Amino acid sequence: MQGALTPPILSGPSQSAVSNQGLMPTASQASNIAPQPSKTFSSSGPLAAKTKPTPVRRMRRIIAEDPEWSLAIVPLLTELCIQHIVKNFQKNPILKQLLPEHQKKVLSHLSPDLPLAVTANLIEDENYWRRCCTQRWPVCHVAKHGGSWKHMFFERHLENLLKHFIPGTTDPSVILDLLPLCANYVRRIRVDQFLPPVQLPASLQTRELSDSGSEVESEEPTMDHYQLGDLVAGLKHLEELDLVYGVKDCGMNFEWNLFLFTYRDCHSLAATIKACHTLKIFRLTRSKVDDEKARILIRSLLNHPGLEELDLSHNLIGDRGARAAAKLLSHSHLRVLNLANNQVRGPGAQSLAHALAHNTNLVSLNLRLNCLEDEGGQALAHALQTNKCLTTLNLGGNELSEPTATLLAQVLAINTTLTSLNLSCNHIGLDGGKQLLEGMSENKTLLEFDLRLSDISQESEYLIGQALHANREAARQRALNPGYLMSPIIANVPGNSVE
Amino acid sequence: MNPSGSMGVLEQTEEERLSTPNLEPSVYSDNPQERIQARRLRIAARLEARRREALGEYIDGKKESEEDQSKSYKQKEESRLKLSKLLLCGTELVTNIQVAADIREIHRRVEEEEIKRQRIEKLENEVKNSQDKFDEITTKWEEGKQKHIPQDLWEILNTQQLHCAGLIEDKNKLINELQQELKVKDDQYVKDLKKQSDDICLLLERMEEQVKDIMKSFRQELSHIEKAFELERQELLTSNKKKWERALQNHNSKELEYLINRIKKVEDYEKQLNKQRIWDCEEYNMIKIKLEQDVQILEQQLQQMKATYQLNQEKLEYNFQVLKKRDEESTVIKSQQKRKINRLHDVLNNLRSKYAKQVKQFQEENHSLTSEYKRLVLQFKELQRAMRHFAIIDDEKFREIWLMNEEEAKGLIDRAFDVDRIIHIQHLGLPWTAPDFWFLKNVGPISQQQQKTATQIVEEVLKQADEEGLEEGASESSYLDLPKQISAKTTRKILMLLCDESGFLIESKLLSLLLPLEKNECYLLRLDAIFSALGIESEDDLYKLVKFFLEYRAHHLSASQISPWTQANLERSSLMEKSLMSEWDLEQEQEAESLLEGEEESSVGGEQEEEEAPPSPKLIHPNEVLKVLEAFVMGLRKPRNFRAPVRMTKSKRDNSKDSEYWKALATVIPSSTQNLWDALYTALEKYHLVLTQRAKLLTENNSLEQQNSELQLLLQQYLHSKINSELQIPPTHVFRVPTK
């Protein structure tokens, strides 16, 4: 390293000395600064050391007369070394051997475009990865990636690759090569599009023209998406998997088969999530998951050691899928279950209610935009009478009416764990509203109760609102008193606003 | 509160929702439902606000009971409530869109279902109809097959074609209808998309508005709170300022007091300081003078020291020089000495040879001399015997002469006393007392007065001990000359011990004689024998023995030291012993003789008693008595050597005493009486003269008378002549005669 560095440095002063020799032939002074470089040079070789001293002196004399010259121009050897290291980092990455301050300097000068193969496992410095991130993406929410820029970089990088992976045309090694580099840093994969394999461009055009043709094509097994199995198996710390089998921004190129979640996809995904024991959150939304596929997926998740949240919202799951989910409830540690915007009806809700009645893990259940109707609503209300764990329940847009409301009112009077209840967009009616108000008057724990657009009288809605406010204040006092903290003005209020 | 997050969520939810054609979801406008909702919300908000106010008051009241609440706290609480309400309302407002979309979706789903059902019904009907028609056509085909006439066949075929065309037309119609519907749906979808984007726009707008509002209200509330705090601070400041001013005034007044006090104190201190300064100055001067003097003295001393130093240096230098020279000299001398040594060695060798010769010579001489010496000793012994003999004779002679002279002297003294008495009584008329002098009673030579012998003392001791035995606790003061530290008892004990232990010194003959004697006497004799054997003769020796015993006891532990001493003594005295042996033997013989005499004297009788005198362990162990005795004898021998000359001196001393004695005898009449006598003599002479004169006269006067009575007188005188011869000149006769 030193050998490589010294020649350019040597040439600098000697040239200047030569050029100055003619002007100032006499040299008298010997300064403190002059010997220093000569000493450093001496390490390069005895010849150089012998020739050095006199030119250095002369040079120094000239410098004194040159008003523009300053020592600052001559960078320190360390500085030069660092520059060199930075320049050649790709070929010869030296970082760990340096002193901490030099490491810092090197890192601050490294280009973010360096190949990941070099940087991934070598550089831990957050600032470097921050530069990498901000260079690639204008908006960065580092908080969503566990507060680590490096994690964020690798997660987003991987997501990017997955989003633009086209099976059949893109080389799968692109992703698998990255695997050893990012395995330690990826905790979350959030992919909102999977591209289908591309047919010949000609056929694509023809398909665009004829809708029927595309439908026929969709039956073919070639429509499978990227198989996540290998990737997920390599990620040791993966905790969250958020997938959407669909295409974004297709615009006028819309085709049905762009949004196809095939059985092969489903089976491979099921095997993948089964093998991934670190997984905590699994989301598969907007992917046309029907009963069969849901059952395949959920069967693979039975007795999963770590799973806490399952989100299958905006799919086509019916009663059988709901029954499978109910089974999952009793065979896992699931805390959050989201089946919003599916096709769950009464029987499905009944099976869910049956599982819920004795469950002690589930905290949040979302059944928004389903067709539970009174049959399912009543079953759920019965389940809530025995359940001691659920805190959040969303039953918005489920065609519920008065009978459910009466039962729920009874539940409200008994239950002490439920904090948030959503019954918006139902046909509860005036009597149901009154009954709910009665139940609410005895409840002290519910903090949120959404009854918008549910045909109840304004009066009861207002009174329920009052009761809720009282509950909120009480909750706030409870939260404050143990710690004796002076009131932070926005205690729980912003949290309540969601949904 | 996090606008981005909620926005994202909403976006997502809105986006994917398949929207249905519905009313505008704006709060302030067209959609009556929305408007109703908005109004409801507003009312609810107002009521809420009112309720909250009450609640806030309630809370405030509660708080006030806890602590006297300040304005700022009130403001804070108020703001908090206001803001939470605002937030709640805002979020409700924002989520209203979602809810509206939801309900629209539900409505759409219901409608869709209905339409779907109708469509299915319609399709089923269509299928039935077309099936009927198709069946008709197929039956017609059978009919057509039976036709053999081409025209008929053609007819049937035509009708068939017509039917088929009808069927196809129906189907096509249906398809067209469905396609129409599809197109409508497409349009609907596009509209929905638009609607959705509008919704999202609205949502964004609302969110932004909400954010803005909330920001604004937060700022406002913040400013309110700040104001409240400011006000409170001002109040606090003013009150504190007042307090402060009061305190300051107090402080100032106190300060003033302190200042005055301080000034006074300062003045006092200044005075004191001045005094102190003056005093210090004086002291300083004094000390300075003293120190200067000291310095001078020291300098002088220094000078002196320097001088002496120089002197010493010079001296030392001189000495050094001298020593150098001496050294040189000494080297010279050394060489000389060496030479001398060499010479002297030669001489020494010569001398050695000479010496050897001499030794031989002297040995021979010595032999001859020793033989001569032995002869001389024999001679000397004989001489001594003769001398002793003569001495005894001399003594006797001396005694006789002494007695004779003494008698003569005493006769003279008696006469002198008589004369004195006569003078006193007759002439002076004074009473006379005969002077009592010691020497007058003395008979014999003084030197004969001898010391008590050891035996005598022992006797005394034993007697006394007997007496003490009789009367216990009798005073020991009577014990004469024994040294004070030695009591009679101890002496006695020692002697007893001695007696018991050293029986071997007594001859067996004597022992047999002693057997019948009394206890005390027996002891006495035994001791006598022992003493004689040991050579203890005088009182002093005895005391020495006793002392020696006591000392020995004192040095009891160091007995081992004594023994070497005694040995040394032995060795030392061995030579002398030889020489003195003869004399020693003689004395012993003498003592033995005396012992024999004593023995004879004391063998009057008495019975021997068993001696069981308990040897006092305190005193001395019987076993050691012999050692002690040995040591004592060794020690005693030395002084014994000089015994003979000592005796000689003693006899000489007697002579001096003798002269004194004689002088005393001579001066028995004191000089005063002699003077008196002289005076008397002169007076009497004068008186005699007168008397003689008178006598002459009287003789003259009485010549006749004398002559007359001469014959008578002569006769008488002859009668009295014997007495006259005895008394030469008795004056009384003189006086008597005239009276007669």
JSON list of N, CA and C in Angstrom, two decimals, chain B residues 562-603:
[
{"chain": "B", "resi": 562, "resn": "ILE", "atom": "N", "xyz": [34.13, -19.98, 93.97]},
{"chain": "B", "resi": 562, "resn": "ILE", "atom": "CA", "xyz": [35.06, -19.98, 95.11]},
{"chain": "B", "resi": 562, "resn": "ILE", "atom": "C", "xyz": [36.07, -21.12, 94.97]},
{"chain": "B", "resi": 563, "resn": "SER", "atom": "N", "xyz": [35.52, -22.22, 94.49]},
{"chain": "B", "resi": 563, "resn": "SER", "atom": "CA", "xyz": [36.41, -23.39, 94.43]},
{"chain": "B", "resi": 563, "resn": "SER", "atom": "C", "xyz": [37.62, -23.15, 93.53]},
{"chain": "B", "resi": 564, "resn": "PRO", "atom": "N", "xyz": [37.41, -22.57, 92.32]},
{"chain": "B", "resi": 564, "resn": "PRO", "atom": "CA", "xyz": [38.63, -22.28, 91.54]},
{"chain": "B", "resi": 564, "resn": "PRO", "atom": "C", "xyz": [39.54, -21.30, 92.27]},
{"chain": "B", "resi": 565, "resn": "TRP", "atom": "N", "xyz": [38.90, -20.39, 92.96]},
{"chain": "B", "resi": 565, "resn": "TRP", "atom": "CA", "xyz": [39.74, -19.41, 93.67]},
{"chain": "B", "resi": 565, "resn": "TRP", "atom": "C", "xyz": [40.60, -20.14, 94.70]},
{"chain": "B", "resi": 566, "resn": "THR", "atom": "N", "xyz": [39.89, -21.02, 95.37]},
{"chain": "B", "resi": 566, "resn": "THR", "atom": "CA", "xyz": [40.62, -21.76, 96.40]},
{"chain": "B", "resi": 566, "resn": "THR", "atom": "C", "xyz": [41.73, -22.59, 95.79]},
{"chain": "B", "resi": 567, "resn": "GLN", "atom": "N", "xyz": [41.40, -23.15, 94.63]},
{"chain": "B", "resi": 567, "resn": "GLN", "atom": "CA", "xyz": [42.42, -23.93, 93.95]},
{"chain": "B", "resi": 567, "resn": "GLN", "atom": "C", "xyz": [43.62, -23.08, 93.62]},
{"chain": "B", "resi": 568, "resn": "ALA", "atom": "N", "xyz": [43.28, -21.92, 93.06]},
{"chain": "B", "resi": 568, "resn": "ALA", "atom": "CA", "xyz": [44.37, -21.01, 92.72]},
{"chain": "B", "resi": 568, "resn": "ALA", "atom": "C", "xyz": [45.17, -20.68, 93.98]},
{"chain": "B", "resi": 569, "resn": "ASN", "atom": "N", "xyz": [44.43, -20.44, 95.01]},
{"chain": "B", "resi": 569, "resn": "ASN", "atom": "CA", "xyz": [45.07, -20.13, 96.28]},
{"chain": "B", "resi": 569, "resn": "ASN", "atom": "C", "xyz": [45.98, -21.27, 96.70]},
{"chain": "B", "resi": 570, "resn": "LEU", "atom": "N", "xyz": [45.41, -22.42, 96.51]},
{"chain": "B", "resi": 570, "resn": "LEU", "atom": "CA", "xyz": [46.18, -23.61, 96.90]},
{"chain": "B", "resi": 570, "resn": "LEU", "atom": "C", "xyz": [47.50, -23.65, 96.16]},
{"chain": "B", "resi": 571, "resn": "GLU", "atom": "N", "xyz": [47.36, -23.49, 94.86]},
{"chain": "B", "resi": 571, "resn": "GLU", "atom": "CA", "xyz": [48.56, -23.55, 94.03]},
{"chain": "B", "resi": 571, "resn": "GLU", "atom": "C", "xyz": [49.55, -22.49, 94.43]},
{"chain": "B", "resi": 572, "resn": "ARG", "atom": "N", "xyz": [48.93, -21.31, 94.63]},
{"chain": "B", "resi": 572, "resn": "ARG", "atom": "CA", "xyz": [49.80, -20.20, 94.94]},
{"chain": "B", "resi": 572, "resn": "ARG", "atom": "C", "xyz": [50.52, -20.43, 96.28]},
{"chain": "B", "resi": 573, "resn": "SER", "atom": "N", "xyz": [49.71, -20.91, 97.16]},
{"chain": "B", "resi": 573, "resn": "SER", "atom": "CA", "xyz": [50.26, -21.02, 98.51]},
{"chain": "B", "resi": 573, "resn": "SER", "atom": "C", "xyz": [51.09, -22.29, 98.72]},
{"chain": "B", "resi": 574, "resn": "SER", "atom": "N", "xyz": [51.03, -23.15, 97.68]},
{"chain": "B", "resi": 574, "resn": "SER", "atom": "CA", "xyz": [51.76, -24.43, 97.84]},
{"chain": "B", "resi": 574, "resn": "SER", "atom": "C", "xyz": [53.25, -24.20, 98.09]},
{"chain": "B", "resi": 575, "resn": "LEU", "atom": "N", "xyz": [53.75, -23.19, 97.36]},
{"chain": "B", "resi": 575, "resn": "LEU", "atom": "CA", "xyz": [55.18, -22.89, 97.54]},
{"chain": "B", "resi": 575, "resn": "LEU", "atom": "C", "xyz": [55.48, -22.41, 98.95]},
{"chain": "B", "resi": 576, "resn": "MET", "atom": "N", "xyz": [54.62, -21.46, 99.35]},
{"chain": "B", "resi": 576, "resn": "MET", "atom": "CA", "xyz": [54.84, -20.87, 100.67]},
{"chain": "B", "resi": 576, "resn": "MET", "atom": "C", "xyz": [54.63, -21.92, 101.76]},
{"chain": "B", "resi": 577, "resn": "GLU", "atom": "N", "xyz": [53.69, -22.78, 101.45]},
{"chain": "B", "resi": 577, "resn": "GLU", "atom": "CA", "xyz": [53.36, -23.80, 102.45]},
{"chain": "B", "resi": 577, "resn": "GLU", "atom": "C", "xyz": [54.62, -24.56, 102.87]},
{"chain": "B", "resi": 578, "resn": "LYS", "atom": "N", "xyz": [55.31, -24.91, 101.81]},
{"chain": "B", "resi": 578, "resn": "LYS", "atom": "CA", "xyz": [56.52, -25.68, 102.08]},
{"chain": "B", "resi": 578, "resn": "LYS", "atom": "C", "xyz": [57.42, -24.94, 103.06]},
{"chain": "B", "resi": 579, "resn": "SER", "atom": "N", "xyz": [57.57, -23.68, 102.68]},
{"chain": "B", "resi": 579, "resn": "SER", "atom": "CA", "xyz": [58.51, -22.89, 103.48]},
{"chain": "B", "resi": 579, "resn": "SER", "atom": "C", "xyz": [58.01, -22.68, 104.90]},
{"chain": "B", "resi": 580, "resn": "LEU", "atom": "N", "xyz": [56.71, -22.55, 104.97]},
{"chain": "B", "resi": 580, "resn": "LEU", "atom": "CA", "xyz": [56.16, -22.20, 106.27]},
{"chain": "B", "resi": 580, "resn": "LEU", "atom": "C", "xyz": [55.80, -23.43, 107.09]},
{"chain": "B", "resi": 581, "resn": "MET", "atom": "N", "xyz": [55.90, -24.56, 106.43]},
{"chain": "B", "resi": 581, "resn": "MET", "atom": "CA", "xyz": [55.44, -25.78, 107.08]},
{"chain": "B", "resi": 581, "resn": "MET", "atom": "C", "xyz": [56.01, -25.95, 108.46]},
{"chain": "B", "resi": 582, "resn": "SER", "atom": "N", "xyz": [57.24, -25.65, 108.52]},
{"chain": "B", "resi": 582, "resn": "SER", "atom": "CA", "xyz": [57.94, -25.89, 109.79]},
{"chain": "B", "resi": 582, "resn": "SER", "atom": "C", "xyz": [57.35, -25.05, 110.90]},
{"chain": "B", "resi": 583, "resn": "GLU", "atom": "N", "xyz": [57.23, -23.75, 110.58]},
{"chain": "B", "resi": 583, "resn": "GLU", "atom": "CA", "xyz": [56.67, -22.82, 111.56]},
{"chain": "B", "resi": 583, "resn": "GLU", "atom": "C", "xyz": [55.28, -23.25, 111.97]},
{"chain": "B", "resi": 584, "resn": "TRP", "atom": "N", "xyz": [54.53, -23.58, 110.94]},
{"chain": "B", "resi": 584, "resn": "TRP", "atom": "CA", "xyz": [53.16, -24.03, 111.08]},
{"chain": "B", "resi": 584, "resn": "TRP", "atom": "C", "xyz": [53.11, -25.21, 112.05]},
{"chain": "B", "resi": 585, "resn": "ASP", "atom": "N", "xyz": [53.96, -26.13, 111.80]},
{"chain": "B", "resi": 585, "resn": "ASP", "atom": "CA", "xyz": [53.99, -27.32, 112.64]},
{"chain": "B", "resi": 585, "resn": "ASP", "atom": "C", "xyz": [54.25, -26.97, 114.09]},
{"chain": "B", "resi": 586, "resn": "LEU", "atom": "N", "xyz": [55.14, -26.04, 114.21]},
{"chain": "B", "resi": 586, "resn": "LEU", "atom": "CA", "xyz": [55.49, -25.62, 115.56]},
{"chain": "B", "resi": 586, "resn": "LEU", "atom": "C", "xyz": [54.28, -25.07, 116.30]},
{"chain": "B", "resi": 587, "resn": "GLU", "atom": "N", "xyz": [53.65, -24.18, 115.62]},
{"chain": "B", "resi": 587, "resn": "GLU", "atom": "CA", "xyz": [52.48, -23.54, 116.24]},
{"chain": "B", "resi": 587, "resn": "GLU", "atom": "C", "xyz": [51.45, -24.57, 116.61]},
{"chain": "B", "resi": 588, "resn": "GLN", "atom": "N", "xyz": [51.24, -25.46, 115.63]},
{"chain": "B", "resi": 588, "resn": "GLN", "atom": "CA", "xyz": [50.24, -26.50, 115.88]},
{"chain": "B", "resi": 588, "resn": "GLN", "atom": "C", "xyz": [50.60, -27.31, 117.10]},
{"chain": "B", "resi": 589, "resn": "GLU", "atom": "N", "xyz": [51.84, -27.57, 117.18]},
{"chain": "B", "resi": 589, "resn": "GLU", "atom": "CA", "xyz": [52.28, -28.33, 118.35]},
{"chain": "B", "resi": 589, "resn": "GLU", "atom": "C", "xyz": [51.94, -27.58, 119.62]},
{"chain": "B", "resi": 590, "resn": "GLN", "atom": "N", "xyz": [52.26, -26.31, 119.56]},
{"chain": "B", "resi": 590, "resn": "GLN", "atom": "CA", "xyz": [51.99, -25.47, 120.73]},
{"chain": "B", "resi": 590, "resn": "GLN", "atom": "C", "xyz": [50.52, -25.52, 121.09]},
{"chain": "B", "resi": 591, "resn": "GLU", "atom": "N", "xyz": [49.73, -25.31, 120.08]},
{"chain": "B", "resi": 591, "resn": "GLU", "atom": "CA", "xyz": [48.29, -25.27, 120.33]},
{"chain": "B", "resi": 591, "resn": "GLU", "atom": "C", "xyz": [47.80, -26.61, 120.86]},
{"chain": "B", "resi": 592, "resn": "ALA", "atom": "N", "xyz": [48.35, -27.62, 120.28]},
{"chain": "B", "resi": 592, "resn": "ALA", "atom": "CA", "xyz": [47.97, -28.94, 120.76]},
{"chain": "B", "resi": 592, "resn": "ALA", "atom": "C", "xyz": [48.28, -29.09, 122.24]},
{"chain": "B", "resi": 593, "resn": "GLU", "atom": "N", "xyz": [49.41, -28.56, 122.59]},
{"chain": "B", "resi": 593, "resn": "GLU", "atom": "CA", "xyz": [49.78, -28.62, 124.00]},
{"chain": "B", "resi": 593, "resn": "GLU", "atom": "C", "xyz": [48.76, -27.88, 124.86]},
{"chain": "B", "resi": 594, "resn": "SER", "atom": "N", "xyz": [48.50, -26.67, 124.38]},
{"chain": "B", "resi": 594, "resn": "SER", "atom": "CA", "xyz": [47.53, -25.87, 125.15]},
{"chain": "B", "resi": 594, "resn": "SER", "atom": "C", "xyz": [46.19, -26.60, 125.22]},
{"chain": "B", "resi": 595, "resn": "LEU", "atom": "N", "xyz": [45.87, -27.21, 124.10]},
{"chain": "B", "resi": 595, "resn": "LEU", "atom": "CA", "xyz": [44.61, -27.95, 124.08]},
{"chain": "B", "resi": 595, "resn": "LEU", "atom": "C", "xyz": [44.62, -29.04, 125.13]},
{"chain": "B", "resi": 596, "resn": "LEU", "atom": "N", "xyz": [45.72, -29.70, 125.15]},
{"chain": "B", "resi": 596, "resn": "LEU", "atom": "CA", "xyz": [45.82, -30.79, 126.11]},
{"chain": "B", "resi": 596, "resn": "LEU", "atom": "C", "xyz": [45.63, -30.27, 127.52]},
{"chain": "B", "resi": 597, "resn": "GLU", "atom": "N", "xyz": [46.21, -29.13, 127.75]},
{"chain": "B", "resi": 597, "resn": "GLU", "atom": "CA", "xyz": [46.05, -28.52, 129.07]},
{"chain": "B", "resi": 597, "resn": "GLU", "atom": "C", "xyz": [44.58, -28.23, 129.35]},
{"chain": "B", "resi": 598, "resn": "GLY", "atom": "N", "xyz": [44.00, -27.56, 128.35]},
{"chain": "B", "resi": 598, "resn": "GLY", "atom": "CA", "xyz": [42.55, -27.21, 128.48]},
{"chain": "B", "resi": 598, "resn": "GLY", "atom": "C", "xyz": [41.74, -28.46, 128.71]},
{"chain": "B", "resi": 599, "resn": "GLU", "atom": "N", "xyz": [42.16, -29.45, 128.00]},
{"chain": "B", "resi": 599, "resn": "GLU", "atom": "CA", "xyz": [41.45, -30.72, 128.09]},
{"chain": "B", "resi": 599, "resn": "GLU", "atom": "C", "xyz": [41.48, -31.23, 129.52]},
{"chain": "B", "resi": 600, "resn": "GLU", "atom": "N", "xyz": [42.66, -31.15, 130.05]},
{"chain": "B", "resi": 600, "resn": "GLU", "atom": "CA", "xyz": [42.81, -31.63, 131.42]},
{"chain": "B", "resi": 600, "resn": "GLU", "atom": "C", "xyz": [41.98, -30.79, 132.37]},
{"chain": "B", "resi": 601, "resn": "GLU", "atom": "N", "xyz": [42.01, -29.50, 132.10]},
{"chain": "B", "resi": 601, "resn": "GLU", "atom": "CA", "xyz": [41.25, -28.61, 132.96]},
{"chain": "B", "resi": 601, "resn": "GLU", "atom": "C", "xyz": [39.76, -28.90, 132.88]},
{"chain": "B", "resi": 602, "resn": "SER", "atom": "N", "xyz": [39.36, -29.06, 131.66]},
{"chain": "B", "resi": 602, "resn": "SER", "atom": "CA", "xyz": [37.90, -29.15, 131.47]},
{"chain": "B", "resi": 602, "resn": "SER", "atom": "C", "xyz": [37.36, -30.56, 131.56]},
{"chain": "B", "resi": 603, "resn": "SER", "atom": "N", "xyz": [38.22, -31.44, 131.83]},
{"chain": "B", "resi": 603, "resn": "SER", "atom": "CA", "xyz": [37.73, -32.82, 131.94]},
{"chain": "B", "resi": 603, "resn": "SER", "atom": "C", "xyz": [37.18, -33.13, 133.31]}
]
